[in-house]
Coordinates of C-alpha atoms in Angstrom, one line a residue:
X1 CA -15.8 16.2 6.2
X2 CA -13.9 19.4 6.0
X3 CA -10.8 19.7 4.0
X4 CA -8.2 20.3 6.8
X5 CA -10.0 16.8 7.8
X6 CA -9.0 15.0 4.5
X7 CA -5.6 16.6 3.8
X8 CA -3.5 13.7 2.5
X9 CA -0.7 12.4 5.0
X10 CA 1.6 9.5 3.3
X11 CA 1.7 7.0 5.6
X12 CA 4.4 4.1 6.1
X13 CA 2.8 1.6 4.1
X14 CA 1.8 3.9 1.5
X15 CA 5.4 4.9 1.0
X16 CA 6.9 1.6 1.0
X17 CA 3.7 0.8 -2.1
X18 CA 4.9 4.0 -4.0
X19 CA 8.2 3.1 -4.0
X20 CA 7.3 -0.8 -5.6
X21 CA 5.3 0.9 -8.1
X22 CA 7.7 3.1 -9.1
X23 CA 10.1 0.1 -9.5
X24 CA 7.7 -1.6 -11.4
X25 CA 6.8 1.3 -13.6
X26 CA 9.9 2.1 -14.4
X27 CA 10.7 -1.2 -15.8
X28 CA 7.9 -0.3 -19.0
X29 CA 8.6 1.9 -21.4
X30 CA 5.2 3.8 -20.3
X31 CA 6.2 7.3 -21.6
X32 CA 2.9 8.7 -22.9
X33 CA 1.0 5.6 -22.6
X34 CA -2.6 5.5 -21.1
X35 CA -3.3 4.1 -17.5
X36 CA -6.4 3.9 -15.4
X37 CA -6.7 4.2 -11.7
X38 CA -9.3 2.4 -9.8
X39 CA -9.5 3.5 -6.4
X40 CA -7.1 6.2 -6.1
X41 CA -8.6 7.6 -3.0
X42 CA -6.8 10.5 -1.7
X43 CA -5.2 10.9 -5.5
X44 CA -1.5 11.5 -4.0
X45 CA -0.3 8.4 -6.7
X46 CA -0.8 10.8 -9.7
X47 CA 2.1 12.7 -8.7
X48 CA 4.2 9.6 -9.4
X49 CA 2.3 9.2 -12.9
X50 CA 3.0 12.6 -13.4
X51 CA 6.5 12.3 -13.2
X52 CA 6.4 8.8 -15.4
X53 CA 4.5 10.9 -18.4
X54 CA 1.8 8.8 -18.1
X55 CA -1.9 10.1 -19.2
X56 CA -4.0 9.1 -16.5
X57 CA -7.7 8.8 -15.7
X58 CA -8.9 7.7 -12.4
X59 CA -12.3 6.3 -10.9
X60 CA -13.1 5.8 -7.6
X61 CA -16.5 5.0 -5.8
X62 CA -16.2 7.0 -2.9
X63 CA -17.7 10.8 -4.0
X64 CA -15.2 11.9 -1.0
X65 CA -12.4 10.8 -3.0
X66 CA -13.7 12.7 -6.1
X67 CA -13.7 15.8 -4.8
X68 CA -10.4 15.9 -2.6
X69 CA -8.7 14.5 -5.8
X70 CA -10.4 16.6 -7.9
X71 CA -9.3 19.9 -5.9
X72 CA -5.9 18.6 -4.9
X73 CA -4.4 16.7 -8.0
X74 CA -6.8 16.6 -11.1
X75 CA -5.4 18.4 -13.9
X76 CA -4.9 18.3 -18.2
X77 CA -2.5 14.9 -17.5
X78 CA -5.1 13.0 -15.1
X79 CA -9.0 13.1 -15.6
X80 CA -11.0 11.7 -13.0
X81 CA -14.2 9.6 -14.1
X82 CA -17.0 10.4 -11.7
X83 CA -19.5 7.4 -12.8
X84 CA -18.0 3.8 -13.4
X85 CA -20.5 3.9 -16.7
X86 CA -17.5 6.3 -18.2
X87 CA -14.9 3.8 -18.1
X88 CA -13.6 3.4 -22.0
X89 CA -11.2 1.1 -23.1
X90 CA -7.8 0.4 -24.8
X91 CA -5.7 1.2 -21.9
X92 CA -1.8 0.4 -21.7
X93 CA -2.3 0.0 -17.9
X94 CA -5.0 -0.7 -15.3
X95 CA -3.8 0.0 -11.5
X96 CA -5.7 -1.0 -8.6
X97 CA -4.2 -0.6 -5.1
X98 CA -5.5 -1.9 -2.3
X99 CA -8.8 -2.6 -4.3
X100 CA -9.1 -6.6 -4.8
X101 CA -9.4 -6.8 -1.6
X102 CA -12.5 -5.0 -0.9
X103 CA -14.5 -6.8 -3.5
X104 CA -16.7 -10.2 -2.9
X105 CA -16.2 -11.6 -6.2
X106 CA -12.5 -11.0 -6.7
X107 CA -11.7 -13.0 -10.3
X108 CA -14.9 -11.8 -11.8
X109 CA -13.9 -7.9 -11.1
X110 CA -10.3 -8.9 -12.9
X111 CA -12.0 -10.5 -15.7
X112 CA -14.0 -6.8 -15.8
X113 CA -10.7 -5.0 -15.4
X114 CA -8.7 -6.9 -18.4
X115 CA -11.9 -6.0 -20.9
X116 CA -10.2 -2.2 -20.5
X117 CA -7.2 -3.0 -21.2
X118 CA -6.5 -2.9 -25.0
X119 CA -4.6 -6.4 -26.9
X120 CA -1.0 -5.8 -25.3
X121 CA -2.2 -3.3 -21.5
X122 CA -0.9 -4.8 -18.2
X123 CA -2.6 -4.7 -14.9
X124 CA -0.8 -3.5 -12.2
X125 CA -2.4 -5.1 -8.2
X126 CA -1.3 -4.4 -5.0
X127 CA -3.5 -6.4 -1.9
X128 CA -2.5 -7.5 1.7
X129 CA -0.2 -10.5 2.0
X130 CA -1.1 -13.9 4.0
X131 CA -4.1 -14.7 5.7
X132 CA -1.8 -15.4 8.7
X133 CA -1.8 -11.9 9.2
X134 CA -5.0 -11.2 9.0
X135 CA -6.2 -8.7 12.2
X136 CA -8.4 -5.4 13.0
X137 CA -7.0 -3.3 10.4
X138 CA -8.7 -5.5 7.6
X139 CA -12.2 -5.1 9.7
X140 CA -11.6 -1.7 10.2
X141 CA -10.8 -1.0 6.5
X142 CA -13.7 -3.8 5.3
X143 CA -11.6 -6.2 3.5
X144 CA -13.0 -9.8 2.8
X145 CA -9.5 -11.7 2.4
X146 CA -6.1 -11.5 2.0
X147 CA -4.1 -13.2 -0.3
X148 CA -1.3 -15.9 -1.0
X149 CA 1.3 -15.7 -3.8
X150 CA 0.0 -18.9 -5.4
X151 CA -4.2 -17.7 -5.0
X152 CA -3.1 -14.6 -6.6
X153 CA -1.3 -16.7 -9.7
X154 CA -4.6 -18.9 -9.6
X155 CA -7.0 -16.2 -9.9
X156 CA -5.2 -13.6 -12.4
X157 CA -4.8 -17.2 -14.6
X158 CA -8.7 -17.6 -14.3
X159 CA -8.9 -14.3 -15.3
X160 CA -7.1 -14.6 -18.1
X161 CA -3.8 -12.5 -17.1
X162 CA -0.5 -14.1 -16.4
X163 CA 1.7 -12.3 -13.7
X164 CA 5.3 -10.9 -14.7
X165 CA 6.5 -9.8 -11.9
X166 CA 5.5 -9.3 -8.1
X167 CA 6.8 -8.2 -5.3
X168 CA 6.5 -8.4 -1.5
X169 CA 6.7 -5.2 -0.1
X170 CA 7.7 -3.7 3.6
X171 CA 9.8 -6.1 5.1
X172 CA 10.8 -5.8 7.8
X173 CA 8.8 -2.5 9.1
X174 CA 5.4 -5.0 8.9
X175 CA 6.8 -7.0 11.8
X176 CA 6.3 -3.4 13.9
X177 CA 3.8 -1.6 12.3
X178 CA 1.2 -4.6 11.6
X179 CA 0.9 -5.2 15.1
X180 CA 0.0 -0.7 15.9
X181 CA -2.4 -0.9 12.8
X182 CA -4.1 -3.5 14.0
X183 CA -4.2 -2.0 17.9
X184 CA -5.3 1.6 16.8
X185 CA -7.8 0.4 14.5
X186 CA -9.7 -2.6 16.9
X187 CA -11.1 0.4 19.2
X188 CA -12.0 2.0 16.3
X189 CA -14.1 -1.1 14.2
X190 CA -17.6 0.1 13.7
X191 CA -19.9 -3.4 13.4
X192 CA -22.8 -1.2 12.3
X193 CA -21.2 -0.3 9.2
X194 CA -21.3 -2.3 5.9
X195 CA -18.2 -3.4 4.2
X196 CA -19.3 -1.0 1.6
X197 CA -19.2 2.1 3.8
X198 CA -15.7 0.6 5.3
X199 CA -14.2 0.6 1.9
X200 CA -15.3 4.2 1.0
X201 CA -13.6 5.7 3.7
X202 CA -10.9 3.6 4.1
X203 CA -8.7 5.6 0.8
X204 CA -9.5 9.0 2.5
X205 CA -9.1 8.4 6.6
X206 CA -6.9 10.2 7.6
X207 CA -7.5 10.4 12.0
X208 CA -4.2 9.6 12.5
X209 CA -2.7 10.8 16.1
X210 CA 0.3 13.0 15.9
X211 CA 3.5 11.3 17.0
X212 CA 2.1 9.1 13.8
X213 CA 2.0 12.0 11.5
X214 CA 5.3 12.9 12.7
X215 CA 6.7 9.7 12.3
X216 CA 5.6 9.0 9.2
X217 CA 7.8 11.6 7.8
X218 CA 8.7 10.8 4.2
X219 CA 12.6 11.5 4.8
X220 CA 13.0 9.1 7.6
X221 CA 11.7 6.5 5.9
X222 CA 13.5 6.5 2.5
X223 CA 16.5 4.6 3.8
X224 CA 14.1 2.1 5.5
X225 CA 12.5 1.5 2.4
X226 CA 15.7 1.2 0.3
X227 CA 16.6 -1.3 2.3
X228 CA 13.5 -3.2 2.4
X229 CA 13.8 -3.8 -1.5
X230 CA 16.2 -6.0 -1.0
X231 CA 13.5 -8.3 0.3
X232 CA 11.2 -7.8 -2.7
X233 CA 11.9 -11.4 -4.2
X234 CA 10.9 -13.0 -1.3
X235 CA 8.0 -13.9 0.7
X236 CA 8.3 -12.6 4.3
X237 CA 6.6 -9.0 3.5
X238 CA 2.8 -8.1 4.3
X239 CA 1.8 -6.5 1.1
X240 CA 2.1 -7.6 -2.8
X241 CA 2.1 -5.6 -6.0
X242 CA 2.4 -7.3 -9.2
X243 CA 2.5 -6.7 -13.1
X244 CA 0.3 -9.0 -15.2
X245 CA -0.3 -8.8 -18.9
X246 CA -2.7 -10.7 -21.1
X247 CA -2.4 -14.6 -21.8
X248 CA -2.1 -15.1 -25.2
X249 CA -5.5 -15.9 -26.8
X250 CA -4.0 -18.9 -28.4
X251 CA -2.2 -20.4 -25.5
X252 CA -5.9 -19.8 -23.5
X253 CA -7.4 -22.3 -26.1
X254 CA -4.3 -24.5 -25.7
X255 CA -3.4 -24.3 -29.2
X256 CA 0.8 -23.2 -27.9

């Protein structure tokens, strides 16, 4: 794929998960501190890292990924991991957006995830919201579920994390644009394909027609989004993101 093919375009969606995180982020004292990014695909988040003075390195499966991250935003603040087998440990903060997802066995990847983390590091998860919603853009993008407030609690608590805050992101826009993700991508769904292959392009597609390019113009939306945080402490949007942290060891034996 040629790189006038992969250059980054921040969708909607993307915007309105940027803007969460940031709220999130910004809510730690995370100057300095040491966070790593599992599926970063296009690598456009580091810029928001940047600007928080976070040291980052970032993994992602896809080599695609690698190398448009790698020539686009890679630098002496974010390292990018090119095997999985490089992953170290003692993090502050483990981000994974639009990952859980993707994967079959969900709690055992976040038990995986917290053994990075060092004795006090947070996990920071974004997925789609509500199986209700559920439609051709999660074929087309090879998800296996989405998720419900109280399945996320469940699982992160069999994983040993305990959420501390979440939000529900992009309400109201997800009452228009679920329904045009979901009718551009059902044309587009390729059967032949494994969920694998699905996931590895899904962080770096970028076929996106040009009235949506033009519409997805960053300045129109930021007064959209402002006003959709309003909605954050509810449950109507399409899209969670959530900060965990470890459960104590001795509450997880019951002992408090």
């Amino acid at each position: 794929m040629g790189d006038d093919e992969m250059t980054f375009v921040p969708m909607p969606r993307y915007l309105m998960r940027k803007n969460a995180l940031c709220k999130l982020l910004k809510k730690e004292l995370c100057d300095g501190k040491r966070l790593l990014e599992i599926g970063y695909g296009a690598g456009e988040i580091f810029t928001l890292y940047r600007n928080l003075n976070l040291q980052v390195e970032g993994y992602d499966f896809s080599e695609a990924a690698y190398e448009y991250a790698r020539a686009h935003y890679a630098g002496n603040d974010v390292m990018l991991l090119k095997d999985e087998k490089d992953i170290g440990g003692g993090y502050d903060y483990i981000a994974a957006c639009e990952v859980l997802e993707h994967i079959r066995d969900d709690v055992e990847t976040l038990i995986e995830w917290k053994s990075y983390l060092n004795n006090s590091g947070k996990m920071i998860i974004s997925v789609p919201a509500h199986w209700k919603r559920w439609g051709s853009s999660d074929e087309y993008n090879g998800h296996y579920r989405r998720y419900e407030k109280n399945e996320l609690k469940e699982k992160l608590k069999n994983a040993g994390m305990k959420i501390e805050k979440i939000y529900t992101y992009d309400f109201p826009a997800c009452l228009l644009l679920d329904g045009m993700r979901d009718s551009s991508r059902k044309k587009k769904i390729n059967r032949d394909k494994s969920k694998e292959e699905l996931t590895k392009n899904s962080g770096i597609e970028r076929n996106f027609s040009a009235v949506a390019i033009k519409l997805s113009n960053p300045v129109l939306w930021k007064p959209i989004i402002k006003f959709e945080e309003l909605f954050y402490q509810t449950d109507l949007g399409s899209a969670y993101i959530l900060i965990a942290s470890k459960v104590n060891a001795d509450m997880e034996r019951g002992i408090l």
